[in-house]
Short mmCIF file of C-alpha atoms in Angstrom, two decimals:
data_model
loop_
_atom_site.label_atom_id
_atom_site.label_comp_id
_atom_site.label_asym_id
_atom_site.label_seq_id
_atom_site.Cartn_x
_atom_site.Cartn_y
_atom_site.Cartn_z
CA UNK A 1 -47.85 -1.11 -0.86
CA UNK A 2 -46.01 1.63 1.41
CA UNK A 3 -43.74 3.80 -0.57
CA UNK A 4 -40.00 3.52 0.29
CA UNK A 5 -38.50 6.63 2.29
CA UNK A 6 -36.80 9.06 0.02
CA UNK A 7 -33.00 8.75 -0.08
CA UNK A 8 -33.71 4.96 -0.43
CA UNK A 9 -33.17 4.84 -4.63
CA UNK A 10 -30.95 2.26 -5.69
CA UNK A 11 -27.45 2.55 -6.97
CA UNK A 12 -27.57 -0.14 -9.95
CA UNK A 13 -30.43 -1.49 -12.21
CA UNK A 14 -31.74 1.19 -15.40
CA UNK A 15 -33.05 3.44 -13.25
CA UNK A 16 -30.01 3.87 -10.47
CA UNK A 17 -27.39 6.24 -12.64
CA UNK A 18 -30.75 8.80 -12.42
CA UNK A 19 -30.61 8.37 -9.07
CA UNK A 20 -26.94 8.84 -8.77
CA UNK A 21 -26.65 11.85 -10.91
CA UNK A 22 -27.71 14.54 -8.81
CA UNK A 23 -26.15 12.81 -5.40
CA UNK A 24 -23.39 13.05 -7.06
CA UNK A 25 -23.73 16.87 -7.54
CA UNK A 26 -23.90 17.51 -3.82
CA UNK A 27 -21.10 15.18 -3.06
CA UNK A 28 -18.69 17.15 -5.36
CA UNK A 29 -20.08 20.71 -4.01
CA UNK A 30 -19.50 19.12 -0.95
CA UNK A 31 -16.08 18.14 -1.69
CA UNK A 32 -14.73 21.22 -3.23
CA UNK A 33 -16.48 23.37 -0.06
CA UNK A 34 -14.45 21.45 2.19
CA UNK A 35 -11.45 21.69 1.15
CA UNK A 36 -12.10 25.44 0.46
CA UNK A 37 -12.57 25.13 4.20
CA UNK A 38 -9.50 23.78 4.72
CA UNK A 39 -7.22 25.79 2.36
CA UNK A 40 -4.40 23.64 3.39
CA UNK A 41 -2.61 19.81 3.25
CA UNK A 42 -4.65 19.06 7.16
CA UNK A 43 -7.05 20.64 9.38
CA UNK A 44 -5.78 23.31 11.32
CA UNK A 45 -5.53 22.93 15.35
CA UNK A 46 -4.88 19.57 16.26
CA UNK A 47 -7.27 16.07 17.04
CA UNK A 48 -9.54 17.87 19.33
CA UNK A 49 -10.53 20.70 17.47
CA UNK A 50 -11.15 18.54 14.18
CA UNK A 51 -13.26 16.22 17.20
CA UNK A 52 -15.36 18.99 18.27
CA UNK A 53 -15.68 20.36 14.57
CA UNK A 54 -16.95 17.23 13.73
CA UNK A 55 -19.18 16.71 16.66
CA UNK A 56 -21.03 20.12 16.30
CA UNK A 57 -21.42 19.70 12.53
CA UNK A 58 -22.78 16.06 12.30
CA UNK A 59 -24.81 15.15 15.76
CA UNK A 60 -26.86 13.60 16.09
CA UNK A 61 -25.23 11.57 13.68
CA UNK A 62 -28.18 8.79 14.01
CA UNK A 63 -31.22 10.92 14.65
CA UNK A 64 -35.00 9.26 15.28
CA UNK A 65 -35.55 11.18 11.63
CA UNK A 66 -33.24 11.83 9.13
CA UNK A 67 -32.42 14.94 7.65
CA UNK A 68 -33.22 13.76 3.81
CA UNK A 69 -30.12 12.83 1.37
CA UNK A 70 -29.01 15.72 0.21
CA UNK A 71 -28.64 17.45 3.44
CA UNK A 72 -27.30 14.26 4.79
CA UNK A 73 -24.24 14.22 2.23
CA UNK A 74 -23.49 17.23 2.01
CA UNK A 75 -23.08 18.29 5.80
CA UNK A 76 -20.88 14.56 6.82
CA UNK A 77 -18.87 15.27 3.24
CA UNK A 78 -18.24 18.61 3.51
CA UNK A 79 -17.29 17.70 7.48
CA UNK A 80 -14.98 15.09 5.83
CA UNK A 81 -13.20 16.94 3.26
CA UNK A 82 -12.73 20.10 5.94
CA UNK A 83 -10.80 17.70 8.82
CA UNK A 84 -9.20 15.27 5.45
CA UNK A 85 -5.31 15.03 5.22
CA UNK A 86 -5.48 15.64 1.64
CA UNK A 87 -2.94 14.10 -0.14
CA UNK A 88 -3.15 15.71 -3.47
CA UNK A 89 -1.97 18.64 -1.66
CA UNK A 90 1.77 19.09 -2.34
CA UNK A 91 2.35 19.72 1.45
CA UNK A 92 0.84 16.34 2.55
CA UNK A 93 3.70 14.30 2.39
CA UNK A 94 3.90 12.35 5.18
CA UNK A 95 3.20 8.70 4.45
CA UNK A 96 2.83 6.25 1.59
CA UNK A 97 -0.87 7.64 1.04
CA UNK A 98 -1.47 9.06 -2.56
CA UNK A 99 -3.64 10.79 -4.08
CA UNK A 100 -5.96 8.82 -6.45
CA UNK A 101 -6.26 9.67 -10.53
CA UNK A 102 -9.58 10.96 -10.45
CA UNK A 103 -9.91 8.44 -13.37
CA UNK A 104 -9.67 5.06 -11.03
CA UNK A 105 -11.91 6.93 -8.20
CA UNK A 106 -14.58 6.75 -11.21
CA UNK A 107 -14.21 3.86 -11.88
CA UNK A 108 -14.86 2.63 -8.26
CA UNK A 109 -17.77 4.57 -8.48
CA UNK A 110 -18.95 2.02 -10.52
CA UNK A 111 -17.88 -0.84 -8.63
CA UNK A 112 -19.81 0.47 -5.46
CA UNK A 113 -22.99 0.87 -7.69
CA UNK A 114 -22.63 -2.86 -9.27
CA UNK A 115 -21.44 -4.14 -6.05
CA UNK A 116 -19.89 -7.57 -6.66
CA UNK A 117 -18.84 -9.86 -4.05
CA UNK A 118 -15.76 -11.47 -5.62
CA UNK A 119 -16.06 -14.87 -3.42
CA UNK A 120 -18.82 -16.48 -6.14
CA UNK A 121 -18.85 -16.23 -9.76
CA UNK A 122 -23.05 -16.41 -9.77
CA UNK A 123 -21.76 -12.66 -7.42
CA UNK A 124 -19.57 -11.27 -10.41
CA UNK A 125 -19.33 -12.95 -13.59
CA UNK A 126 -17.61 -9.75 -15.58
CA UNK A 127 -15.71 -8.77 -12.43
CA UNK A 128 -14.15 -12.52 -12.08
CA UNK A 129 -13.19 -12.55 -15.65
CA UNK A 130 -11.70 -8.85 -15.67
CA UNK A 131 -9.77 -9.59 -11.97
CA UNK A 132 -8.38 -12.93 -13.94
CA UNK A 133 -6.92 -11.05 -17.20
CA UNK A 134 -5.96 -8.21 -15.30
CA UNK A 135 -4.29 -9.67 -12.68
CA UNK A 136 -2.39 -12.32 -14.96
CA UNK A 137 -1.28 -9.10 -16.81
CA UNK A 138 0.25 -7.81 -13.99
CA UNK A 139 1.75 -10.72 -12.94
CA UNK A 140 3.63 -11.23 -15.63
CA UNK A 141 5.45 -7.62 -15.46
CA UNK A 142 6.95 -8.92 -12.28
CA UNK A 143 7.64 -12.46 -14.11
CA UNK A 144 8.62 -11.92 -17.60
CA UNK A 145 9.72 -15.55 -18.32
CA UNK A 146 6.94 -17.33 -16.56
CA UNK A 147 4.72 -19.60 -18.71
CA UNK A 148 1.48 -18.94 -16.69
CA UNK A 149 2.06 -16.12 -13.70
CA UNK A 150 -0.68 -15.17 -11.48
CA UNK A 151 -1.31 -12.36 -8.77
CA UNK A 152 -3.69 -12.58 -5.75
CA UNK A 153 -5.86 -8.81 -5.28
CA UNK A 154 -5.02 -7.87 -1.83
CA UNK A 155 -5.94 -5.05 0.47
CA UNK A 156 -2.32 -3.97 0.64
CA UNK A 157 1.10 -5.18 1.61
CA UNK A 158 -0.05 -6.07 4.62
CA UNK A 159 -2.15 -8.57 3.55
CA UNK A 160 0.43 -9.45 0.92
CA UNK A 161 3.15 -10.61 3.43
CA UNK A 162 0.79 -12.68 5.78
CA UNK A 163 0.08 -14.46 2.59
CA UNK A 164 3.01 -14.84 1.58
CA UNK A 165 4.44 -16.36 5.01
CA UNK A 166 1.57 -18.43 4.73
CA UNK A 167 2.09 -20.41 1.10
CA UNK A 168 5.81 -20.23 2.67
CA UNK A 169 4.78 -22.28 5.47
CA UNK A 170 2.58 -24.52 3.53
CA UNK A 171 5.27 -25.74 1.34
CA UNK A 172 7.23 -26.38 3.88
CA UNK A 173 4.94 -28.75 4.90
CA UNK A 174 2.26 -30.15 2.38
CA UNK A 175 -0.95 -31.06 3.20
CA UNK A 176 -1.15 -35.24 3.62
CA UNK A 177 2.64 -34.91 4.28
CA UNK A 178 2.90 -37.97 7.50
CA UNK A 179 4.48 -36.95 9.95
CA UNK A 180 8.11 -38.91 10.93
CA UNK A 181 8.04 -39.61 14.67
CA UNK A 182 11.90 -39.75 14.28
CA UNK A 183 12.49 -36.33 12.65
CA UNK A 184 9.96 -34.48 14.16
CA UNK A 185 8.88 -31.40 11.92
CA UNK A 186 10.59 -27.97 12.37
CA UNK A 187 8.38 -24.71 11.63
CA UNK A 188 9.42 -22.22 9.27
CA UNK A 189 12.36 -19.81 10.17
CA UNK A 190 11.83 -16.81 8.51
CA UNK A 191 14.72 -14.36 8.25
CA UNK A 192 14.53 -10.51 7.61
CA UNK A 193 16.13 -7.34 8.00
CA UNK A 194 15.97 -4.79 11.06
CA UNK A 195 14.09 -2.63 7.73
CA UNK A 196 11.64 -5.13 7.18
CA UNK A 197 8.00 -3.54 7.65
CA UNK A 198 6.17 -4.36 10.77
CA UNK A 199 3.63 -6.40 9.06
CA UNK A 200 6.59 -9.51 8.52
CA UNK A 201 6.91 -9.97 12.38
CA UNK A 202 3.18 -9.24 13.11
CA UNK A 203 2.33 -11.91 10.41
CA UNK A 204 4.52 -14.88 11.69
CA UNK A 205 2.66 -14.13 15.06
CA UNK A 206 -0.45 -14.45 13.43
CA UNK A 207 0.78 -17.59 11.78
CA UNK A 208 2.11 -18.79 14.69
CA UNK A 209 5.30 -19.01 13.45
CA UNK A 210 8.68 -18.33 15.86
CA UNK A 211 9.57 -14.88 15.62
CA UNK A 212 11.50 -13.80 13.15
CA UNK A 213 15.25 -13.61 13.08
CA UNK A 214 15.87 -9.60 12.29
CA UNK A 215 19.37 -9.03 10.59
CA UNK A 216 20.80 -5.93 11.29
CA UNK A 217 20.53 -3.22 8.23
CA UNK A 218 22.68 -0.09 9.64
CA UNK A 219 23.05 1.02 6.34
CA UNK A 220 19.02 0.85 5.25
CA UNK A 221 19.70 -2.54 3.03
CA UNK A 222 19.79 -5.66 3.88
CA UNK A 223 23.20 -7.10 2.55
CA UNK A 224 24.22 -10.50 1.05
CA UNK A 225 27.20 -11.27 3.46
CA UNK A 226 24.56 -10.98 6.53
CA UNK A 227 22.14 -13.48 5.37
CA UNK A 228 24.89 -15.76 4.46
CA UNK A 229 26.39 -15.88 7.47
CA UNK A 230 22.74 -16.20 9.25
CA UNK A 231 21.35 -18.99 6.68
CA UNK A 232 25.41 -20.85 7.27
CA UNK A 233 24.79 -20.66 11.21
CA UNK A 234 20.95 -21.81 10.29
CA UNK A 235 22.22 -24.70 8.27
CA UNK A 236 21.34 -28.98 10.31
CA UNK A 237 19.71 -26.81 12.98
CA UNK A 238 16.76 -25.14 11.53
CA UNK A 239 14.49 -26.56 9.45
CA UNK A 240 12.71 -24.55 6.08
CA UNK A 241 13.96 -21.11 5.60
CA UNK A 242 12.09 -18.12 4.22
CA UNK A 243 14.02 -15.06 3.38
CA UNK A 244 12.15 -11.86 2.87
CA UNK A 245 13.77 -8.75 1.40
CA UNK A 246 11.96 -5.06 0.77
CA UNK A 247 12.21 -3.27 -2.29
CA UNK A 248 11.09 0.08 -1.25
CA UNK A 249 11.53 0.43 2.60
CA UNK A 250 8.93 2.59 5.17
CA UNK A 251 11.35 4.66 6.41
CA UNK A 252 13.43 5.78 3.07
CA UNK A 253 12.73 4.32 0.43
CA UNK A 254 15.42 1.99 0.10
CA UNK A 255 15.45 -0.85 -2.14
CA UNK A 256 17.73 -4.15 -0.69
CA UNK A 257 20.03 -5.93 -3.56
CA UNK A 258 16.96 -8.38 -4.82
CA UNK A 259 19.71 -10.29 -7.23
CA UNK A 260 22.37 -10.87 -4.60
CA UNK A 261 20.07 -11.69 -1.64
CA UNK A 262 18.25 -14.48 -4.93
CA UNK A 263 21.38 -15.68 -4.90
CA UNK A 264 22.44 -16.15 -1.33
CA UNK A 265 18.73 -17.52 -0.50
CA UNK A 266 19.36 -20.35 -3.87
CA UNK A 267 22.74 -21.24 -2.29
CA UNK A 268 21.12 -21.87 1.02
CA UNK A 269 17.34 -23.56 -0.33
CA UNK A 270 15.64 -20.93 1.20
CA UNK A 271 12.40 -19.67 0.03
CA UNK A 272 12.53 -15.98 -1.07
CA UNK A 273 9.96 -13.38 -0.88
CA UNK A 274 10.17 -9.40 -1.82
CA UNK A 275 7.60 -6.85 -0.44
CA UNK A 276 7.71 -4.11 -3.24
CA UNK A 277 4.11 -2.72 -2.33
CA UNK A 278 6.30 0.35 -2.31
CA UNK A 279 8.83 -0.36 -5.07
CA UNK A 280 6.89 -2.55 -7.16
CA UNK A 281 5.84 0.49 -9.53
CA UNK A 282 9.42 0.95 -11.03
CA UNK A 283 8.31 -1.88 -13.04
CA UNK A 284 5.77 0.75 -15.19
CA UNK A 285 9.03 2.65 -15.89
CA UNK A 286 11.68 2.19 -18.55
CA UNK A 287 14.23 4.73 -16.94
CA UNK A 288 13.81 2.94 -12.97
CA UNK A 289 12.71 -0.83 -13.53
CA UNK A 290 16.36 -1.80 -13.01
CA UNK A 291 16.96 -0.96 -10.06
CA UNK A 292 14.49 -3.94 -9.43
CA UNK A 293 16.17 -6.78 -11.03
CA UNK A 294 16.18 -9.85 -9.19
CA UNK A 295 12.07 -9.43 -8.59
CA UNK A 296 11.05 -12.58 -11.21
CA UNK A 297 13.75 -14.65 -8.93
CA UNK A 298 10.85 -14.35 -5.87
CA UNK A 299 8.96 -16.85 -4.74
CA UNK A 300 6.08 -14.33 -3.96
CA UNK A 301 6.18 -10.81 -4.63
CA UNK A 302 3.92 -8.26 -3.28
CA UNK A 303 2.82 -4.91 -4.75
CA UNK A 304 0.59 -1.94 -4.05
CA UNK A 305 -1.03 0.10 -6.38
CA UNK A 306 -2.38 2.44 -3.78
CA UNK A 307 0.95 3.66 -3.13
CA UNK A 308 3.04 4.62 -6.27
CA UNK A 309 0.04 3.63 -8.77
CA UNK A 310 -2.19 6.25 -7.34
CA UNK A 311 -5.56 3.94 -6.86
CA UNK A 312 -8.12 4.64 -3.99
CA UNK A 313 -7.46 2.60 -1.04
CA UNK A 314 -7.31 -0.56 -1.58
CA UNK A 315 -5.19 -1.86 -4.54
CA UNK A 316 -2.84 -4.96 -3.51
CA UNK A 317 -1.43 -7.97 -5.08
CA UNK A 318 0.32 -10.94 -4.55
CA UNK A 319 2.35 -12.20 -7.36
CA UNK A 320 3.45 -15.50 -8.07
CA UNK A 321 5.12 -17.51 -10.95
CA UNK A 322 2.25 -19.73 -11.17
CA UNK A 323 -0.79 -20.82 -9.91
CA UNK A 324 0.97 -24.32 -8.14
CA UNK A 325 2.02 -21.64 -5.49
CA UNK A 326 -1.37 -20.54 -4.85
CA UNK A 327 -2.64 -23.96 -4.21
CA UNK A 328 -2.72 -24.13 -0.63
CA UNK A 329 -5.45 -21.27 -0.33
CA UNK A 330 -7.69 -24.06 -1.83
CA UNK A 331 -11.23 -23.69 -0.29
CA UNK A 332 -14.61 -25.30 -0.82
CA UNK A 333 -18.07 -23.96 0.84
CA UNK A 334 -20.91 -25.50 -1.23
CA UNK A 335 -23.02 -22.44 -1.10
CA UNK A 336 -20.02 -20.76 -3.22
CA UNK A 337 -17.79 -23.43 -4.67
CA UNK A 338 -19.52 -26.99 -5.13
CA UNK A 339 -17.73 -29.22 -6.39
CA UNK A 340 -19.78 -29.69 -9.55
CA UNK A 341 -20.15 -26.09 -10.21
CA UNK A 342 -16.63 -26.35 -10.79
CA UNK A 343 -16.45 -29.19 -12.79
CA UNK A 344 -19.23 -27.58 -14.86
CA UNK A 345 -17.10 -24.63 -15.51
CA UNK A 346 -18.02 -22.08 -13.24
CA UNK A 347 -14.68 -20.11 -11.55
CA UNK A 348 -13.88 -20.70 -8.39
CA UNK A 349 -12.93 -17.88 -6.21
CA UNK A 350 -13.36 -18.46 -2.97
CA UNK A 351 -9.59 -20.05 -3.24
CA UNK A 352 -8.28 -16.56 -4.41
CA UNK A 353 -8.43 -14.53 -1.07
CA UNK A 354 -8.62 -15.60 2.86
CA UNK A 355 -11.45 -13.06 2.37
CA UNK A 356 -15.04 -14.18 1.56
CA UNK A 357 -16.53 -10.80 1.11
CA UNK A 358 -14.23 -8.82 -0.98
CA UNK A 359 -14.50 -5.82 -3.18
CA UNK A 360 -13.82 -5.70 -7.40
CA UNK A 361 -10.98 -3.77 -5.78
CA UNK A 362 -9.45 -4.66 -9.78
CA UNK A 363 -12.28 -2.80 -12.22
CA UNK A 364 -10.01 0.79 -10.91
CA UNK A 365 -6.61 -1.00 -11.79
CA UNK A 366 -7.93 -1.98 -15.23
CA UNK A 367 -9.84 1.28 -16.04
CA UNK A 368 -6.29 3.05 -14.85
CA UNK A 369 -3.91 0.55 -16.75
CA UNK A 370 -6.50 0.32 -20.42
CA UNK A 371 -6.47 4.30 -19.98
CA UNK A 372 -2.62 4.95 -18.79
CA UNK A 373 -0.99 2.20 -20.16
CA UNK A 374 2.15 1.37 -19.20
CA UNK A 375 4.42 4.11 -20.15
CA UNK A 376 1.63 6.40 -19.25
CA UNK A 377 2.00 5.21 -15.46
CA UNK A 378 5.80 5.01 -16.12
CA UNK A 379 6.17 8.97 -16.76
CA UNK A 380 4.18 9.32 -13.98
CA UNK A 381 6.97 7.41 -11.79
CA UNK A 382 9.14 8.99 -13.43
CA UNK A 383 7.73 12.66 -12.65
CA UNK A 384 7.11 11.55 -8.88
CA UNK A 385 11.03 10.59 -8.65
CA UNK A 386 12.48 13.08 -10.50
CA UNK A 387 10.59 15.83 -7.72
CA UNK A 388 12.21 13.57 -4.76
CA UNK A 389 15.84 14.24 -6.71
CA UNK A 390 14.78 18.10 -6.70
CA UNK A 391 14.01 18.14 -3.39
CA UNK A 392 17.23 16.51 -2.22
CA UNK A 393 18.99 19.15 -4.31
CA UNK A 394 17.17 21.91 -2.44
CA UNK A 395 18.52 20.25 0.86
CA UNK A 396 21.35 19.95 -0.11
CA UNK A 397 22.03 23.60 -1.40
CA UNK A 398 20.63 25.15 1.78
CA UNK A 399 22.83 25.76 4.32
CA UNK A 400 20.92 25.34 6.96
CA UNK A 401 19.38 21.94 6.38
CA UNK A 402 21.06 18.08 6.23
CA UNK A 403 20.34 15.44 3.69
CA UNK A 404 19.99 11.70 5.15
CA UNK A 405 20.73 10.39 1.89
CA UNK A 406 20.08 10.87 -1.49
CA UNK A 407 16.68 9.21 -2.03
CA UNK A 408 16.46 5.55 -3.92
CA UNK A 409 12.43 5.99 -4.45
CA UNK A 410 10.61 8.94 -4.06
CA UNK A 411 11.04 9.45 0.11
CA UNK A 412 13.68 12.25 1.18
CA UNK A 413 14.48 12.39 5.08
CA UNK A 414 16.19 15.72 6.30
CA UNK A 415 16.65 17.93 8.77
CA UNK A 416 17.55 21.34 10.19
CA UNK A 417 21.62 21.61 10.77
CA UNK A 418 22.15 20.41 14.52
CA UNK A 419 18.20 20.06 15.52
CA UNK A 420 17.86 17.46 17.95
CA UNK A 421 15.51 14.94 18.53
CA UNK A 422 12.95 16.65 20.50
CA UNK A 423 13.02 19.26 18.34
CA UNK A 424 12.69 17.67 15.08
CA UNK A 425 9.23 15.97 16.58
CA UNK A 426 8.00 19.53 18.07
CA UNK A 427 8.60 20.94 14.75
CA UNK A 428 6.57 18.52 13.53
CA UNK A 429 3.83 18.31 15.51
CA UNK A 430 3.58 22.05 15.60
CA UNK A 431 3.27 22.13 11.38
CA UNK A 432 0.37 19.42 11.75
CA UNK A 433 -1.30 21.12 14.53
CA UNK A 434 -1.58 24.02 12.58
CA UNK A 435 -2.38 22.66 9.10
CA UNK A 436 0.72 23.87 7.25
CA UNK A 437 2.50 20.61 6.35
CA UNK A 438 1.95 17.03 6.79
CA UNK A 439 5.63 15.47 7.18
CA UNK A 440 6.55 12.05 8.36
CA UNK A 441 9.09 11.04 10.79
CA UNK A 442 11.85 8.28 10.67
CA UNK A 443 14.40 6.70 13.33
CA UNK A 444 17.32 5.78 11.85
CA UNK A 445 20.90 5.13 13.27
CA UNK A 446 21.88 8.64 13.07
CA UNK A 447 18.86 9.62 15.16
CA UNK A 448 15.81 10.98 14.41
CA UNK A 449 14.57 12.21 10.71
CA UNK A 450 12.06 14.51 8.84
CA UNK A 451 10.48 12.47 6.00
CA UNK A 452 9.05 13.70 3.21
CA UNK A 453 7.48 11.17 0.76
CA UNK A 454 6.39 12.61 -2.31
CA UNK A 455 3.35 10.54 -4.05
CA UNK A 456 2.09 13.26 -6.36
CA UNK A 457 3.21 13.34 -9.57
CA UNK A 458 1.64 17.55 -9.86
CA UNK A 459 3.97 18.34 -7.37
CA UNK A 460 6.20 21.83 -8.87
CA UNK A 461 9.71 22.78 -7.46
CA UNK A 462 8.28 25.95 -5.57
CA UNK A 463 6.01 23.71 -3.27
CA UNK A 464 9.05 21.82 -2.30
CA UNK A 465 10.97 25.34 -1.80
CA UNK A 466 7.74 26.10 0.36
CA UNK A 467 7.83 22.96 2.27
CA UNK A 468 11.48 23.96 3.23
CA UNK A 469 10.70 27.25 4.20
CA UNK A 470 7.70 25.81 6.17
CA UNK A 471 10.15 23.84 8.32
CA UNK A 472 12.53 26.53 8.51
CA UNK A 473 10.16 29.05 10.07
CA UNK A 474 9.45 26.96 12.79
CA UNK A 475 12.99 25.89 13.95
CA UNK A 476 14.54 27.50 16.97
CA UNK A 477 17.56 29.74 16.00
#
């Protein structure tokens, strides 16, 4: 027999951690010479120069013979970590992208090594049972009083909402339901604010559902009165309702009045579901989790954990009261799910995800939550919200900037006194472009915003003072 080519070890089996072990020690050379590289929250000089950088330092980046594997990593990681918005950097602060515990990036270390497909048990027998527990623990932080809560693993909120719209428009209509040639079936109507994220709208398209009808929020909430009046007018000439809410909004942070809009949506029989990938986290502390009461009153709920629960990309759920709502997603390929495997006691989750393929996106989560525990992850909320607070106090103590509003989650828009729109966006672009800052922008009805969203819980008073002065030195006087 021909011997394999080197750099073709495998990960898993006895033998793959020796195999690992010194890969590993060029990746994190690798890692920490890039971002010596860098010496900052983003490349410096803009997409083309990270292009060409990239370019000159990897091609041919499919050559007739390869280089070997430790050449291999460490020229396409060091290239990575050099052009990477880092955000563990206290300066990267642009978008709902945190940095991960170096804990849960271990742990999916592992995962990539074992490799289980979670669409078969006969793929993942541990990884099906740990994805169950853990899951069902989560779910029942965001439903307390349910007998049996469950949570779908999802790539993000994204994926999240198009689920959710989907059970929505299932039970609207059951399967087997006959149709009445009298009172011909309406679709779902679903209902959101003008702060709704993008993925709602995108999602009904998908589903093809009619668009949505988008409530105005001037005020960055969604409020009660509005969707009365809407679900009143909707009443004899719509036909099922589902009312989405946010708790943690894109552009600020703002969480919509979950108990109110429970209330309005019971009144009315509509369904009711609340994206919290952004919010959802409050539940981990003691000092924020009421600002999310109302959650358990969801139909659905979804959360990310690659947002405020600092997991590597991706770390999603779906939560539901119990598994009833989940039936729909019911699936059966008989090279995954027969039906007598199932009977015989073998899990079945091919019903658990629209994915077939999927990663044990959970063994990070439950590595993070057995390690952290709850209040562990709760002062780190609280840390990460209490430097959003200090930040708006900076703001608002400098004379030369405005505060938007003081923030509800950890996301602080501002701006230089009288800077107008074009301005605020050169100033921005000009920080990225040359790899001081990484700040995010918002529209809002008062025009255009800075936005700062702080993920890292590390992050010290004097990098936010830094961050100011960053701005400041690159506004026109």
């Amino acid at each position: 027999m021909t011997v394999p080519p080197a750099g073709t070890a495998l990960a898993g089996g006895t033998s793959g951690p020796r195999a690992l072990r010194p890969l590993l020690d060029t990746v994190l050379d690798a890692l920490t010479t890039g971002a010596e590289d860098r010496a900052g929250p983003l490349p410096p000089g803009g997409p083309d120069t990270v292009t060409r950088a990239v370019r000159d330092a990897c091609h041919p980046v499919f050559p007739d013979h390869g280089t070997g594997p430790h050449a291999a990593l460490r020229t396409l990681v060091h290239t990575l970590a050099a052009g990477a918005a880092d955000p563990a950097d206290p300066h990267c602060a642009a978008h709902l992208h945190c940095p991960p515990l170096a804990l849960a990036t271990a742990a999916d270390l592992a995962a990539c090594a074992l490799n289980p497909s979670m669409d078969s048990w006969d793929q993942a027998p541990a990884a099906s049972a740990l994805e169950a527990l853990t899951s069902r623990a989560l779910a029942a932080l965001v439903y307390p009083q349910a007998t049996d809560p469950d949570a779908l693993i999802t790539t993000g909120g994204t994926e999240s909402n198009q689920l959710a719209l989907l059970l929505a428009r299932e039970a609207a209509a059951p399967a087997g339901t006959a149709p009445d040639p009298h009172r011909p079936a309406r679709p779902l109507q679903i209902v959101c604010g003008a702060n709704a994220h993008h993925s709602i709208p995108r999602s009904a398209w998908l589903l093809g559902l009619p668009e949505p009808l988008t409530l105005p929020t001037p005020d960055g909430i969604l409020t009660p009165d509005t969707v009365h009046t809407c679900l009143a007018n909707l009443a004899g000439r719509a036909g099922p309702v589902l009312l989405t809410a946010t708790a943690g909004t894109t552009d600020s942070g703002a969480i919509d009045p979950l108990a109110a809009l429970a209330d309005v949506a019971a009144q009315h029989g509509a369904r009711f579901h609340i994206d919290a990938a952004y919010g959802g986290a409050l539940l981990f502390s003691d000092t924020h989790r009421s600002a999310l009461h109302g959650l358990a009153r969801a139909h659905t709920v979804g959360l990310d954990l690659h947002k405020l629960g600092w997991q590597p990309v991706a770390a999603g759920l779906l939560a539901v009261p119990g598994p009833a709502t989940l039936a729909p997603l019911a699936h059966q390929a008989d090279y995954l799910n027969a039906d007598d495997d199932t009977e015989a006691g073998l899990p079945d989750l091919l019903s658990r995800s629209l994915r077939t393929t999927r990663r044990p996106d959970i063994l990070k989560i439950a590595v993070t939550l057995k390690a952290l525990g709850r209040h562990g992850l709760g002062e780190l909320v609280d840390h990460t919200l209490a430097a959003a607070q200090t930040l708006a106090d900076l703001i608002e103590a400098h004379p030369r900037y405005e505060l938007h509003s003081r923030p509800a989650l950890s996301t602080v828009l501002f701006r230089p006194t009288g800077a107008d729109d074009t301005t605020l966006a050169t100033i921005r672009r000009t920080l990225l472009t040359d790899g001081q800052a990484v700040l995010g922008r918002a529209t809002t009805p008062t025009g255009l915003w800075l936005k700062a969203t702080l993920l890292n819980p590390h992050t010290q008073p004097g990098d936010l003072t830094t961050l100011l002065k960053l701005v400041e030195g690159h506004t026109p006087r």
